Amino acid sequence: MHELRLLVPQDLVETVSDALDALDALSVSVEDADAQTDAEQALFGEPGMPPPKEGWQRSRVIALYATEALARDAAQVLAAQDFFDGCQTLGVADVPDQDWVRLTQSQFAPVEITPEFWIVPTWHEPPAQARKVIRLDPGLAFGTGTHPTTRMCLRWIATHPPANQRVLDYGCGSGILAIGAAKYGAAQIDAVDIDEAAVESTRLNAEANAVQLQTGLPDVAQGCYQTVLANILATPLKVLAPLLCRYVAPGGALVLAGILERQAEELTLAYAPFAQLQVSDSEDGWILMTARL
């Protein structure tokens, strides 16, 4: 494999990336050309905020090709285009052979929820202190335990064990919260999502963890539950307020995540006719909101 490396200004990143795709690049990635320097720029988006820009002030665009000849041909074609003015070819470099599977796996280590509760990829041994373990590998569905919202929900489950309860995981993603509830003794668990891929992911992950769940689209959820978990985002949580609260049994717990600290007031107001939300946990700018109904 060979990499064609280009230096591209922000306003041309999308154009150059599209051209590289058209020139049969196997992959195209974009990096901050000023990373690790004083000129490095944060570039990220948050729910409810304007989308981030297409690239940094100076982006390094890297295209992967099967051979050096193909990479150099692509560089020549790009250099002849009018839109390439202001861009710079940094060169073509050989990509050393690597065990890509092992390299990818090395990026996913066991995640601690509590000292005794861990999420562990299948290629790792559980830590010696782990008493409860969720086996979960990265996949298409959201929720591998690396995001603060997932960790906060699982911490809540660990400190409020739903033993012998009926539990609903609404917007289950990978099924990680439903599996966590099962590990802590829930008697019946419904895990639902609008995404069929998430439903299938939850089913497979439940099998891998030897727990029993009922999975499906949202209409699978029926009746009342002692614990209702919803780790989505603030906007859908507001829309779902009457529905989610209707699922909570008297005296039951409502647990909401996917909420930024600055969104606490709007969630409190949205749920005020049905429940009194409070902030129960926070991590890295995200909060967990809960209520007893």
PDB file of N, CA, C and O in Angstrom, residues 152-163 165 167 181 184 227 229 253 255 278 280 288 290 292:
ATOM      1  N   MET A 152     -22.174   6.354  32.557  1.00  0.00           N
ATOM      2  CA  MET A 152     -23.015   6.868  33.634  1.00  0.00           C
ATOM      3  C   MET A 152     -24.261   6.001  33.833  1.00  0.00           C
ATOM      4  O   MET A 152     -24.662   5.729  34.977  1.00  0.00           O
ATOM      5  N   CYS A 153     -24.883   5.565  32.735  1.00  0.00           N
ATOM      6  CA  CYS A 153     -26.048   4.684  32.849  1.00  0.00           C
ATOM      7  C   CYS A 153     -25.681   3.372  33.528  1.00  0.00           C
ATOM      8  O   CYS A 153     -26.411   2.882  34.407  1.00  0.00           O
ATOM      9  N   LEU A 154     -24.566   2.799  33.132  1.00  0.00           N
ATOM     10  CA  LEU A 154     -24.149   1.530  33.725  1.00  0.00           C
ATOM     11  C   LEU A 154     -23.768   1.703  35.192  1.00  0.00           C
ATOM     12  O   LEU A 154     -24.020   0.812  36.014  1.00  0.00           O
ATOM     13  N   ARG A 155     -23.158   2.843  35.538  1.00  0.00           N
ATOM     14  CA  ARG A 155     -22.855   3.108  36.951  1.00  0.00           C
ATOM     15  C   ARG A 155     -24.145   3.181  37.760  1.00  0.00           C
ATOM     16  O   ARG A 155     -24.217   2.690  38.891  1.00  0.00           O
ATOM     17  N   TRP A 156     -25.164   3.830  37.159  1.00  0.00           N
ATOM     18  CA  TRP A 156     -26.448   3.924  37.867  1.00  0.00           C
ATOM     19  C   TRP A 156     -27.026   2.529  38.091  1.00  0.00           C
ATOM     20  O   TRP A 156     -27.527   2.219  39.183  1.00  0.00           O
ATOM     21  N   ILE A 157     -26.968   1.688  37.071  1.00  0.00           N
ATOM     22  CA  ILE A 157     -27.475   0.318  37.210  1.00  0.00           C
ATOM     23  C   ILE A 157     -26.723  -0.425  38.304  1.00  0.00           C
ATOM     24  O   ILE A 157     -27.323  -1.132  39.131  1.00  0.00           O
ATOM     25  N   ALA A 158     -25.403  -0.253  38.343  1.00  0.00           N
ATOM     26  CA  ALA A 158     -24.591  -0.957  39.338  1.00  0.00           C
ATOM     27  C   ALA A 158     -24.895  -0.500  40.759  1.00  0.00           C
ATOM     28  O   ALA A 158     -24.827  -1.292  41.702  1.00  0.00           O
ATOM     29  N   THR A 159     -25.242   0.768  40.910  1.00  0.00           N
ATOM     30  CA  THR A 159     -25.505   1.306  42.257  1.00  0.00           C
ATOM     31  C   THR A 159     -26.987   1.274  42.620  1.00  0.00           C
ATOM     32  O   THR A 159     -27.351   1.547  43.765  1.00  0.00           O
ATOM     33  N   HIS A 160     -27.849   0.942  41.660  1.00  0.00           N
ATOM     34  CA  HIS A 160     -29.288   0.773  41.893  1.00  0.00           C
ATOM     35  C   HIS A 160     -29.713  -0.538  41.215  1.00  0.00           C
ATOM     36  O   HIS A 160     -30.467  -0.520  40.232  1.00  0.00           O
ATOM     37  N   PRO A 161     -29.234  -1.670  41.700  1.00  0.00           N
ATOM     38  CA  PRO A 161     -29.465  -2.946  41.002  1.00  0.00           C
ATOM     39  C   PRO A 161     -30.950  -3.223  40.792  1.00  0.00           C
ATOM     40  O   PRO A 161     -31.737  -3.166  41.743  1.00  0.00           O
ATOM     41  N   PRO A 162     -31.360  -3.505  39.551  1.00  0.00           N
ATOM     42  CA  PRO A 162     -32.779  -3.745  39.259  1.00  0.00           C
ATOM     43  C   PRO A 162     -33.181  -5.202  39.505  1.00  0.00           C
ATOM     44  O   PRO A 162     -33.861  -5.821  38.668  1.00  0.00           O
ATOM     45  N   ALA A 163     -32.744  -5.765  40.628  1.00  0.00           N
ATOM     46  CA  ALA A 163     -33.001  -7.179  40.913  1.00  0.00           C
ATOM     47  C   ALA A 163     -34.497  -7.470  40.896  1.00  0.00           C
ATOM     48  O   ALA A 163     -35.292  -6.755  41.526  1.00  0.00           O
ATOM     49  N   GLN A 165     -36.668  -6.932  38.761  1.00  0.00           N
ATOM     50  CA  GLN A 165     -37.507  -5.894  38.169  1.00  0.00           C
ATOM     51  C   GLN A 165     -37.792  -6.168  36.695  1.00  0.00           C
ATOM     52  O   GLN A 165     -37.083  -6.923  36.028  1.00  0.00           O
ATOM     53  N   VAL A 167     -37.577  -4.257  33.241  1.00  0.00           N
ATOM     54  CA  VAL A 167     -36.743  -3.140  32.784  1.00  0.00           C
ATOM     55  C   VAL A 167     -36.973  -2.904  31.295  1.00  0.00           C
ATOM     56  O   VAL A 167     -37.064  -3.851  30.511  1.00  0.00           O
ATOM     57  N   ALA A 181     -28.418  -4.475  32.933  1.00  0.00           N
ATOM     58  CA  ALA A 181     -29.551  -4.726  33.824  1.00  0.00           C
ATOM     59  C   ALA A 181     -29.699  -6.219  34.108  1.00  0.00           C
ATOM     60  O   ALA A 181     -29.982  -6.631  35.246  1.00  0.00           O
ATOM     61  N   TYR A 184     -27.307  -7.469  36.613  1.00  0.00           N
ATOM     62  CA  TYR A 184     -27.662  -7.064  37.975  1.00  0.00           C
ATOM     63  C   TYR A 184     -29.043  -7.558  38.390  1.00  0.00           C
ATOM     64  O   TYR A 184     -29.672  -6.977  39.266  1.00  0.00           O
ATOM     65  N   THR A 227     -37.948   0.037  35.992  1.00  0.00           N
ATOM     66  CA  THR A 227     -36.835   0.882  35.533  1.00  0.00           C
ATOM     67  C   THR A 227     -36.954   1.100  34.033  1.00  0.00           C
ATOM     68  O   THR A 227     -37.087   0.135  33.278  1.00  0.00           O
ATOM     69  N   LEU A 229     -34.810   2.957  30.985  1.00  0.00           N
ATOM     70  CA  LEU A 229     -33.526   3.539  30.600  1.00  0.00           C
ATOM     71  C   LEU A 229     -33.629   4.087  29.178  1.00  0.00           C
ATOM     72  O   LEU A 229     -34.149   3.400  28.288  1.00  0.00           O
ATOM     73  N   ALA A 253     -38.199   3.976  38.424  1.00  0.00           N
ATOM     74  CA  ALA A 253     -37.120   4.913  38.098  1.00  0.00           C
ATOM     75  C   ALA A 253     -37.069   5.190  36.606  1.00  0.00           C
ATOM     76  O   ALA A 253     -37.168   4.277  35.780  1.00  0.00           O
ATOM     77  N   VAL A 255     -34.441   6.863  33.892  1.00  0.00           N
ATOM     78  CA  VAL A 255     -33.013   7.175  33.781  1.00  0.00           C
ATOM     79  C   VAL A 255     -32.738   7.653  32.355  1.00  0.00           C
ATOM     80  O   VAL A 255     -32.916   6.899  31.396  1.00  0.00           O
ATOM     81  N   GLN A 278     -33.813  15.173  38.103  1.00  0.00           N
ATOM     82  CA  GLN A 278     -32.662  15.744  38.790  1.00  0.00           C
ATOM     83  C   GLN A 278     -31.390  15.197  38.159  1.00  0.00           C
ATOM     84  O   GLN A 278     -31.394  14.112  37.565  1.00  0.00           O
ATOM     85  N   SER A 280     -28.160  13.318  38.343  1.00  0.00           N
ATOM     86  CA  SER A 280     -27.640  12.296  39.247  1.00  0.00           C
ATOM     87  C   SER A 280     -26.169  11.983  39.036  1.00  0.00           C
ATOM     88  O   SER A 280     -25.534  11.367  39.883  1.00  0.00           O
ATOM     89  N   LEU A 288     -26.365  12.738  33.612  1.00  0.00           N
ATOM     90  CA  LEU A 288     -27.383  11.706  33.755  1.00  0.00           C
ATOM     91  C   LEU A 288     -28.514  12.317  34.571  1.00  0.00           C
ATOM     92  O   LEU A 288     -28.286  12.893  35.628  1.00  0.00           O
ATOM     93  N   THR A 290     -32.355  11.674  36.350  1.00  0.00           N
ATOM     94  CA  THR A 290     -33.207  10.587  36.822  1.00  0.00           C
ATOM     95  C   THR A 290     -34.425  11.158  37.551  1.00  0.00           C
ATOM     96  O   THR A 290     -34.420  12.323  37.981  1.00  0.00           O
ATOM     97  N   ARG A 292     -37.967   9.614  40.130  1.00  0.00           N
ATOM     98  CA  ARG A 292     -38.836   8.563  40.667  1.00  0.00           C
ATOM     99  C   ARG A 292     -40.268   9.006  40.433  1.00  0.00           C
ATOM    100  O   ARG A 292     -40.649  10.121  40.782  1.00  0.00           O
TER     101      ARG A 292
END
